[in-house]
Tab-separated table of C-alpha atoms in Angstrom:
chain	number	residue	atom	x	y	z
A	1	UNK	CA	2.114	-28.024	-5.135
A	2	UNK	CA	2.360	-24.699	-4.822
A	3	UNK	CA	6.709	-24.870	-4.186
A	4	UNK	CA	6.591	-25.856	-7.967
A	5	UNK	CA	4.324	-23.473	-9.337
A	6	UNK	CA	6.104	-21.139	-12.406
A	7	UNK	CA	4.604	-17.875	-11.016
A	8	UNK	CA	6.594	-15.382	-12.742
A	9	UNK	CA	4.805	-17.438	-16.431
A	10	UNK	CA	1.462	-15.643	-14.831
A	11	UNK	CA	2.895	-12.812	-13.607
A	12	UNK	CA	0.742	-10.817	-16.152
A	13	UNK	CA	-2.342	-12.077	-14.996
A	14	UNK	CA	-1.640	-11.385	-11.477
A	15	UNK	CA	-0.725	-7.444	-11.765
A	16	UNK	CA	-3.966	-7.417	-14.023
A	17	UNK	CA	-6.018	-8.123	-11.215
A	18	UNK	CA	-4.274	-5.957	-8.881
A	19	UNK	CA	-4.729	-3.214	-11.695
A	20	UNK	CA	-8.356	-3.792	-11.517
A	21	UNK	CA	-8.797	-3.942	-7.825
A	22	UNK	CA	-6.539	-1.035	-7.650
A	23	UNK	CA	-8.432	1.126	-10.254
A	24	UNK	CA	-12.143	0.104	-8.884
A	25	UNK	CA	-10.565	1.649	-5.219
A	26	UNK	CA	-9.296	4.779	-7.146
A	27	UNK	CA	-12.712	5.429	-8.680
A	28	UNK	CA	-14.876	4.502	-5.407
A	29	UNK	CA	-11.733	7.008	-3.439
A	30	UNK	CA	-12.133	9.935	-6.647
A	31	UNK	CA	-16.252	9.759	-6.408
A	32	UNK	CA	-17.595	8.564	-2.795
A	33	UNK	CA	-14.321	10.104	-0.781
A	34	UNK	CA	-13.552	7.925	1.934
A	35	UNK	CA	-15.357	7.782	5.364
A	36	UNK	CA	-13.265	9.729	7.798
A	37	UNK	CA	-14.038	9.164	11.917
A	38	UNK	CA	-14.399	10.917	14.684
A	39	UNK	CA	-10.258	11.323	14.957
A	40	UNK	CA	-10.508	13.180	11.203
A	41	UNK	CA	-13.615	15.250	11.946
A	42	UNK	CA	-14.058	18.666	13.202
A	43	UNK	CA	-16.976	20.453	14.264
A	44	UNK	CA	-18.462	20.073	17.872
A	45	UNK	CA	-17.510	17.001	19.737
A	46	UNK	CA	-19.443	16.029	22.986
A	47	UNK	CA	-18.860	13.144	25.386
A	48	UNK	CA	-21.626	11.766	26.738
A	49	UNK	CA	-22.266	8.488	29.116
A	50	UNK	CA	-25.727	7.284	29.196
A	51	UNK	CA	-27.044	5.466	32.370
A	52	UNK	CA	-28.120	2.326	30.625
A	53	UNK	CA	-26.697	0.592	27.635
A	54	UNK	CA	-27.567	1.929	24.369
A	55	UNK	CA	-26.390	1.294	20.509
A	56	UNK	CA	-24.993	2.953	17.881
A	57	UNK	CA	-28.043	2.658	15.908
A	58	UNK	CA	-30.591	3.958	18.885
A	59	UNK	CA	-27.840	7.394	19.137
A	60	UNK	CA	-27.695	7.499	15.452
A	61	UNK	CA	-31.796	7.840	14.661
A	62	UNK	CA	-32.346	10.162	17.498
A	63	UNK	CA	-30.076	12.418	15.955
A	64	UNK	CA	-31.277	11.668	12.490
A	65	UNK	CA	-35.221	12.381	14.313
A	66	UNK	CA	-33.700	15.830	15.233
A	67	UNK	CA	-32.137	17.124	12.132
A	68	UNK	CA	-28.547	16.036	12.569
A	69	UNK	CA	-28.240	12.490	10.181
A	70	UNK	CA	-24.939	13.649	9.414
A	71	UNK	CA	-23.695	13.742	12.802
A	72	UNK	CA	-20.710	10.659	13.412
A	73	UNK	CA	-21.738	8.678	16.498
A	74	UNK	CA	-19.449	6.332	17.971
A	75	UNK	CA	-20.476	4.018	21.173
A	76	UNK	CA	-17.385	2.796	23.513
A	77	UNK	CA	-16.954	1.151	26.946
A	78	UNK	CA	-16.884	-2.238	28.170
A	79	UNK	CA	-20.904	-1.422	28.718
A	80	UNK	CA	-21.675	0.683	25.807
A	81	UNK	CA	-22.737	3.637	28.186
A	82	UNK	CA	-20.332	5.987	26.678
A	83	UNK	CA	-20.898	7.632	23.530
A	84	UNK	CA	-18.749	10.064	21.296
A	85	UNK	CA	-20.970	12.600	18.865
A	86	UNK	CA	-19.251	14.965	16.191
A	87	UNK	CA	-21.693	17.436	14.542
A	88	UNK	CA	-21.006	20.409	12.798
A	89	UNK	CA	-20.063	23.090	15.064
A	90	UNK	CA	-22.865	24.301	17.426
A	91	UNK	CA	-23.580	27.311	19.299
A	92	UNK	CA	-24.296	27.032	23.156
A	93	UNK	CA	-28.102	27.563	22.690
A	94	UNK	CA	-28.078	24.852	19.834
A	95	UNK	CA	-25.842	22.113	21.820
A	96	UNK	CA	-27.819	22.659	25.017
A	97	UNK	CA	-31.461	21.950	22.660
A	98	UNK	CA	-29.758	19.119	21.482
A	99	UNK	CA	-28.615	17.749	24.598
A	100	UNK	CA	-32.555	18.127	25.795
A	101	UNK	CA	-33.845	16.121	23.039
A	102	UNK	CA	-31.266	13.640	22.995
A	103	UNK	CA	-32.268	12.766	26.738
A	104	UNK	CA	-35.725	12.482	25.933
A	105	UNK	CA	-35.409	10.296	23.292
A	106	UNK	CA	-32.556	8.087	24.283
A	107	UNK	CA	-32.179	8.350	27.662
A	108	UNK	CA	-30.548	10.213	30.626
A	109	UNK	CA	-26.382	11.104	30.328
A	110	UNK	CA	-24.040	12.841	32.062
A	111	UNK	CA	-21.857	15.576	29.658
A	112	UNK	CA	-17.912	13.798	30.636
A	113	UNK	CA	-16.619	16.613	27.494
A	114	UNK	CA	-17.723	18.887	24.987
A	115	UNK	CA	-15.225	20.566	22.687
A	116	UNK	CA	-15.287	22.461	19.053
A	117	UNK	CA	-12.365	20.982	17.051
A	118	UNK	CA	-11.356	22.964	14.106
A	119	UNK	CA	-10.713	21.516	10.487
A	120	UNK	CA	-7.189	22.670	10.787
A	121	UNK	CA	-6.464	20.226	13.727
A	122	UNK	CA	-8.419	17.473	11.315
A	123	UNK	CA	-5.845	18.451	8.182
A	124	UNK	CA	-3.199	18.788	10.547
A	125	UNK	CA	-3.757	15.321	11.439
A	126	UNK	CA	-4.383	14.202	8.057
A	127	UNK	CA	-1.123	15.578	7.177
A	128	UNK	CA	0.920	14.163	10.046
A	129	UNK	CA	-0.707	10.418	8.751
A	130	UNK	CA	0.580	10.709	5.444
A	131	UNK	CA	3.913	11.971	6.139
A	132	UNK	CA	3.466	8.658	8.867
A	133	UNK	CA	3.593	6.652	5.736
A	134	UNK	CA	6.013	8.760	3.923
A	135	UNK	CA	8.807	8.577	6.341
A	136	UNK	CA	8.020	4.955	6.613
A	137	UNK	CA	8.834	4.008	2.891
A	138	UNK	CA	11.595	6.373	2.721
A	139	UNK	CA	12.945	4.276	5.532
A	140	UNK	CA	12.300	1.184	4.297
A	141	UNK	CA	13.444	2.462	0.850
A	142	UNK	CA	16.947	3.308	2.091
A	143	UNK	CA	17.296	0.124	4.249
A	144	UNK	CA	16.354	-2.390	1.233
A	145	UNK	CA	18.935	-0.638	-1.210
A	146	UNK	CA	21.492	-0.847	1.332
A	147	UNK	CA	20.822	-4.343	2.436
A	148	UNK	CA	20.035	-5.811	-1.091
A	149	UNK	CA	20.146	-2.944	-4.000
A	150	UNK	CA	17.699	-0.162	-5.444
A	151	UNK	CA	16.025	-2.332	-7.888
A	152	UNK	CA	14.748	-4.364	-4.921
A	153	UNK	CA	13.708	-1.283	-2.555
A	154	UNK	CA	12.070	0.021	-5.404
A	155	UNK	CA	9.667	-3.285	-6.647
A	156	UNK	CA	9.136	-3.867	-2.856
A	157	UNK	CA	8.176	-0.101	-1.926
A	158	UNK	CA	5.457	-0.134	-5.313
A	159	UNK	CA	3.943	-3.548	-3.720
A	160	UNK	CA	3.663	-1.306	-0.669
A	161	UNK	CA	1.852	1.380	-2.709
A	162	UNK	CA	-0.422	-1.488	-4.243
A	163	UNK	CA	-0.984	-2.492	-0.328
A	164	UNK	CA	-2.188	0.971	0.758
A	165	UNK	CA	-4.331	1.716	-2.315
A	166	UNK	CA	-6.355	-2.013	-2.118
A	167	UNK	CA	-7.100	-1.272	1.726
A	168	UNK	CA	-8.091	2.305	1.099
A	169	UNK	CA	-9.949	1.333	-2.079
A	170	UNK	CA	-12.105	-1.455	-0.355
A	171	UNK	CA	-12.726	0.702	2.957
A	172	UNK	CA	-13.867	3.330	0.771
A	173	UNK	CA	-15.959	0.864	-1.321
A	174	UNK	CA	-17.859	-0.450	1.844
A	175	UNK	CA	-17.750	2.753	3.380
A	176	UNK	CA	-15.859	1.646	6.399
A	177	UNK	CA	-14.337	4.776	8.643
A	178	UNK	CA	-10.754	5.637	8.295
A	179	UNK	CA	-9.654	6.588	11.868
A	180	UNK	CA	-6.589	6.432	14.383
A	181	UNK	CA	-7.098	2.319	14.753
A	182	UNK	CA	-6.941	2.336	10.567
A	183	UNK	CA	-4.028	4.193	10.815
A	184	UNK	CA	-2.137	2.139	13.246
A	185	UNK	CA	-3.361	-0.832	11.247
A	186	UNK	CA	-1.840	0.787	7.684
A	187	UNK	CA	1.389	0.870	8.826
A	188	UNK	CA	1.373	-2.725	10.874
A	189	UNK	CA	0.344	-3.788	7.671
A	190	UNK	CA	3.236	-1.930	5.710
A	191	UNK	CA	5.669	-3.701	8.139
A	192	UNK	CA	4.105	-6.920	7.895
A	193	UNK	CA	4.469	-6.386	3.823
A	194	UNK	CA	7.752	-5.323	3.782
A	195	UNK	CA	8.885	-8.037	6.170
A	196	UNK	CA	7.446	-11.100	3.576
A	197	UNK	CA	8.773	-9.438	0.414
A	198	UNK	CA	12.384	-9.279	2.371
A	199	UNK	CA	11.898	-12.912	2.873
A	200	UNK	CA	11.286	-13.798	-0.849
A	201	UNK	CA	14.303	-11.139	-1.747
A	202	UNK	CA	16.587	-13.223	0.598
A	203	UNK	CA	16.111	-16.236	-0.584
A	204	UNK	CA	16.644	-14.791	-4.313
A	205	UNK	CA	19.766	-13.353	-3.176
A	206	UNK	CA	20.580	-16.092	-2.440
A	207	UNK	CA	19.880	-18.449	-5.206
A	208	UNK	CA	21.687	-15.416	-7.331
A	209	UNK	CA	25.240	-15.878	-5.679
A	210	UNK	CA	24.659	-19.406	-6.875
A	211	UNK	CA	23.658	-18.725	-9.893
A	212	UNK	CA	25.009	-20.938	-12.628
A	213	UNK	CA	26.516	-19.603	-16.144
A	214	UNK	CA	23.135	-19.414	-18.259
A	215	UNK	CA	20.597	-20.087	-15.976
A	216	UNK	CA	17.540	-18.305	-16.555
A	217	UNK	CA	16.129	-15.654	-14.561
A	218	UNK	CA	12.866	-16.599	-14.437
A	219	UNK	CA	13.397	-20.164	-13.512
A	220	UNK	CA	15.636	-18.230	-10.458
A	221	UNK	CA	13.130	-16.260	-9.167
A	222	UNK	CA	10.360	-19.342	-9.239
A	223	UNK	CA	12.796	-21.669	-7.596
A	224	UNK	CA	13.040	-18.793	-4.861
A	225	UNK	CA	9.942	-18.459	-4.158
A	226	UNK	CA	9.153	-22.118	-4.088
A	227	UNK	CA	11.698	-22.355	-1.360
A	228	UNK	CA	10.017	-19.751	1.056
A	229	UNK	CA	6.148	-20.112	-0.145
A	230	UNK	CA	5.173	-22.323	2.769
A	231	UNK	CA	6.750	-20.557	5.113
A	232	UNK	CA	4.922	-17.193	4.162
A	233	UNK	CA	1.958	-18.247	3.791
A	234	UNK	CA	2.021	-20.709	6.669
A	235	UNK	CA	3.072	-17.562	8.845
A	236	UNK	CA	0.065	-15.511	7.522
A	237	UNK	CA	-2.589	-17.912	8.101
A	238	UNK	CA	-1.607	-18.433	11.120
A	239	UNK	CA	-1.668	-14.424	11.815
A	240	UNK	CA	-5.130	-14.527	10.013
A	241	UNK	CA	-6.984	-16.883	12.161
A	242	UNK	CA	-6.002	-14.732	15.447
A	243	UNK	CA	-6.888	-11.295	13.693
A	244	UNK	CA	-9.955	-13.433	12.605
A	245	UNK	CA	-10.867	-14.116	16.692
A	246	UNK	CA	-10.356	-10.665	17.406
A	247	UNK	CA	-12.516	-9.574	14.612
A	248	UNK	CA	-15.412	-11.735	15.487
A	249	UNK	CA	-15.052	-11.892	19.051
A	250	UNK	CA	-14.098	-8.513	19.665
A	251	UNK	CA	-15.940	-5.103	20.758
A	252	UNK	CA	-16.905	-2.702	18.035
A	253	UNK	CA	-14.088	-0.403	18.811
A	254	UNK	CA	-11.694	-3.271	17.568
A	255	UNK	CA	-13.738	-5.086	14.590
A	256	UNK	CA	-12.690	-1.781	11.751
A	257	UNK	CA	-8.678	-2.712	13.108
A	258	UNK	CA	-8.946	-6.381	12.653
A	259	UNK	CA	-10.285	-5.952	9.450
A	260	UNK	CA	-7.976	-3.653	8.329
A	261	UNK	CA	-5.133	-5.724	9.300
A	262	UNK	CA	-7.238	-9.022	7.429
A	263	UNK	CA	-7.557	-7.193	4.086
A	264	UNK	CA	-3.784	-5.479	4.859
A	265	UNK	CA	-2.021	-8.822	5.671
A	266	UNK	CA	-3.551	-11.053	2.657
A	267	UNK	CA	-2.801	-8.696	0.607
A	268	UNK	CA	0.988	-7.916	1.881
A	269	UNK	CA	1.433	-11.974	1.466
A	270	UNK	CA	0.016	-11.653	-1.856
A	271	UNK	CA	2.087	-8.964	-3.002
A	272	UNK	CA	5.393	-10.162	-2.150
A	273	UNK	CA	4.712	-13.101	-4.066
A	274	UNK	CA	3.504	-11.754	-7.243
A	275	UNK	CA	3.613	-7.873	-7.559
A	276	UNK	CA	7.267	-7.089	-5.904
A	277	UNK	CA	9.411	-10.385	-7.281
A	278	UNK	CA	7.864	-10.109	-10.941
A	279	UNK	CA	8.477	-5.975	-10.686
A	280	UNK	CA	12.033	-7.163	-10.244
A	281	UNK	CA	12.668	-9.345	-12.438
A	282	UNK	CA	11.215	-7.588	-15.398
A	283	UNK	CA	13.302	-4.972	-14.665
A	284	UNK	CA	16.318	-7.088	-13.888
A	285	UNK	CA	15.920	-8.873	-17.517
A	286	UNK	CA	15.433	-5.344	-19.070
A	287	UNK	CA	19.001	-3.695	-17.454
A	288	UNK	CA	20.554	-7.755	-18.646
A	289	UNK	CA	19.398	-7.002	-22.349
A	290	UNK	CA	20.650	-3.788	-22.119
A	291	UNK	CA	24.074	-5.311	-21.072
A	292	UNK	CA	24.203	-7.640	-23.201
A	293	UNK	CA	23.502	-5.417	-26.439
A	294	UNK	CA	26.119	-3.081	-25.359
A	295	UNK	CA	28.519	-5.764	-25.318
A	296	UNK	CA	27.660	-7.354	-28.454
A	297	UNK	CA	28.352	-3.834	-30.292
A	298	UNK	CA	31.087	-3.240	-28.608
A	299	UNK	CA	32.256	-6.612	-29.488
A	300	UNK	CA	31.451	-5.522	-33.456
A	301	UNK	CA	33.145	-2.471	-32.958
A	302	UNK	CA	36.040	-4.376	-32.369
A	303	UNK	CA	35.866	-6.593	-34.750
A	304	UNK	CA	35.824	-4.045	-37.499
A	305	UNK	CA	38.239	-2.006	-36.172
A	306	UNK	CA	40.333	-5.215	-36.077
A	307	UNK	CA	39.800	-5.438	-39.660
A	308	UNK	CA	40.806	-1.624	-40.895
A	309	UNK	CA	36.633	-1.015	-41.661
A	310	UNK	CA	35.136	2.409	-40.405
A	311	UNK	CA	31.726	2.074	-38.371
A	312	UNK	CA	29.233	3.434	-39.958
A	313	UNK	CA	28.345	6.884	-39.054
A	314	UNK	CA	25.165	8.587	-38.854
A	315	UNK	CA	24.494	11.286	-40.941
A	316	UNK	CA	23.942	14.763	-39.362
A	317	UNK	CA	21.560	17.533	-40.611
A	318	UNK	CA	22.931	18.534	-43.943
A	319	UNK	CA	24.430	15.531	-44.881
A	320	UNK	CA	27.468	16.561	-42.886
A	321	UNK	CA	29.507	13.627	-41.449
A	322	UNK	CA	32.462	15.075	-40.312
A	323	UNK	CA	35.608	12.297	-40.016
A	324	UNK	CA	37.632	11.934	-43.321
A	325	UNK	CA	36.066	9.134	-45.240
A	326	UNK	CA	32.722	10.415	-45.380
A	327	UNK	CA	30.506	12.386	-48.418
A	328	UNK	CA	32.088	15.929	-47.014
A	329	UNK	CA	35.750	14.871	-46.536
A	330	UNK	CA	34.895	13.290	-50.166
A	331	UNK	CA	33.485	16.566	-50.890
A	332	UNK	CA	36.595	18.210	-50.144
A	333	UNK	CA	38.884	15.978	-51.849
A	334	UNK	CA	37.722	16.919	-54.930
């Protein structure tokens, strides 16, 4: 079923929803800001493991109980001794009344770390993540126009744009931290994209050097992606379901970077399919029309000159035309 579907006839309906998805992300990313971790925080960072197993929940109300609810608390370990706390930063008096309390109510630890991290080193790494991504499509932009030609680098690296802004937009939306595992799991997902829509862009090349005299574009780029459906979304699932074990199987270190990759990779297959291919072709058919009304008047303007008839100029201001023939020449004449 799906190797006969016309998919570029719905294209329209397709980019609509990724418009709305895209936009509801964009407003939840302009108004609630997105949850940055530990790795994106600064302030005073202390490293703490407790002598029995505690939660993320038991660290995060004793901290509330004492006046720091804003404080980002993340447990790690194979027993869930060892816990990671970013407040704002503390003086010694303050971090050694904290560290009091926090025994008392949750239990006895050892200090493994304590260090203030400034919000230049959090930018910095900001910074070095986006430029991450940057270099990446700038890469993958140069390799595509090489390999196929500009208007596919171009539709594939705007599906890759669509990719990053639905992940962002729904981590934002259910508040989910954005940290070095997200990070990693961004651009796995930006290869994993890139890698279908070459597939479908293959197999269109393809069909193109066959191309018979008249055939329409459309029809082209449907029979294309017929051919290779199966085979990308038969690859995906099957990436799915073992991102899917390690998301509900895994620790809670790893469940944010499986999910990541879930929402990155379904949308990546998605993408290819009906954001980068119908990009192209629209914008294939538009430089074709172009084409083919240049020829046409240059096929007129042949024609007439064939036949001894001036084209018709344009009038300039003043009602100037310039070449003899026209209102001034007549002008002149008389």
């Amino acid at each position: 079923m799906l190797r006969n579907l016309n998919y570029m006839r719905t294209r329209w309906i397709w980019i609509g929803i990724s418009l709305v998805i895209t936009i509801a992300g964009l407003v939840s990313m302009a108004f609630r800001g997105l949850n940055y971790g530990l790795d994106f925080s600064s302030g005073t960072r202390l490293d703490l493991a407790f002598q029995q197993t505690v939660s993320t929940g038991q660290v995060r109300q004793a901290l509330s109980d004492l006046g720091y609810g804003y404080a980002k608390v993340q447990v790690t370990g194979a027993d869930s001794k060892e816990v990671i706390i970013v407040t704002k930063s503390l003086s010694t008096e303050d971090r050694r009344t904290l560290q009091s309390n926090l025994g008392t109510k949750v239990g006895q630890f050892e200090v493994r770390g304590m260090d203030d991290v400034g919000p230049e080193f959090s930018r910095e790494l900001v910074n070095m993540t986006v430029w991450a991504v940057i270099i990446a499509s700038l890469g993958m932009l140069i390799y595509i126009t090489i390999r196929f030609e500009y208007r596919f680098a171009t539709a594939g690296i705007i599906a890759l744009l669509h990719d990053a802004l639905i992940l962002l937009g729904i981590f934002s939306l259910i508040g989910k931290e954005i940290n070095i595992p997200f990070v990693a799991a961004l651009l796995t997902m930006l290869g994993y994209s890139i890698n279908d829509t070459i597939v479908v862009y293959d197999r269109i090349r393809e069909n193109l050097r066959l191309r018979k005299k008249g055939e329409d574009l459309e029809a082209l780029v449907n029979r294309s992606i017929g051919g290779v459906v199966w085979r990308s979304v038969g690859t995906s699932v099957t990436t799915l379901l073992a991102i899917a074990a390690v998301y509900v199987f895994g620790g809670s270190t790893t469940k944010d970077f499986a999910l990541a990759l879930l929402i990155g990779i379904t949308s990546g297959t998605y993408s290819s399919i009906f954001i980068a291919s119908p990009i192209w072709l629209m914008w294939r058919n538009a430089d074709e029309r172009k084409k083919l009304q240049a020829r046409l008047q240059a096929k007129a303007h042949n024609q007439n000159k064939a036949q001894g008839k001036t084209p018709a100029k344009t009038p300039t201001k003043g009602g100037s035309t310039g070449p003899k023939g026209t209102p001034k020449a007549a002008r002149a004449a008389r």
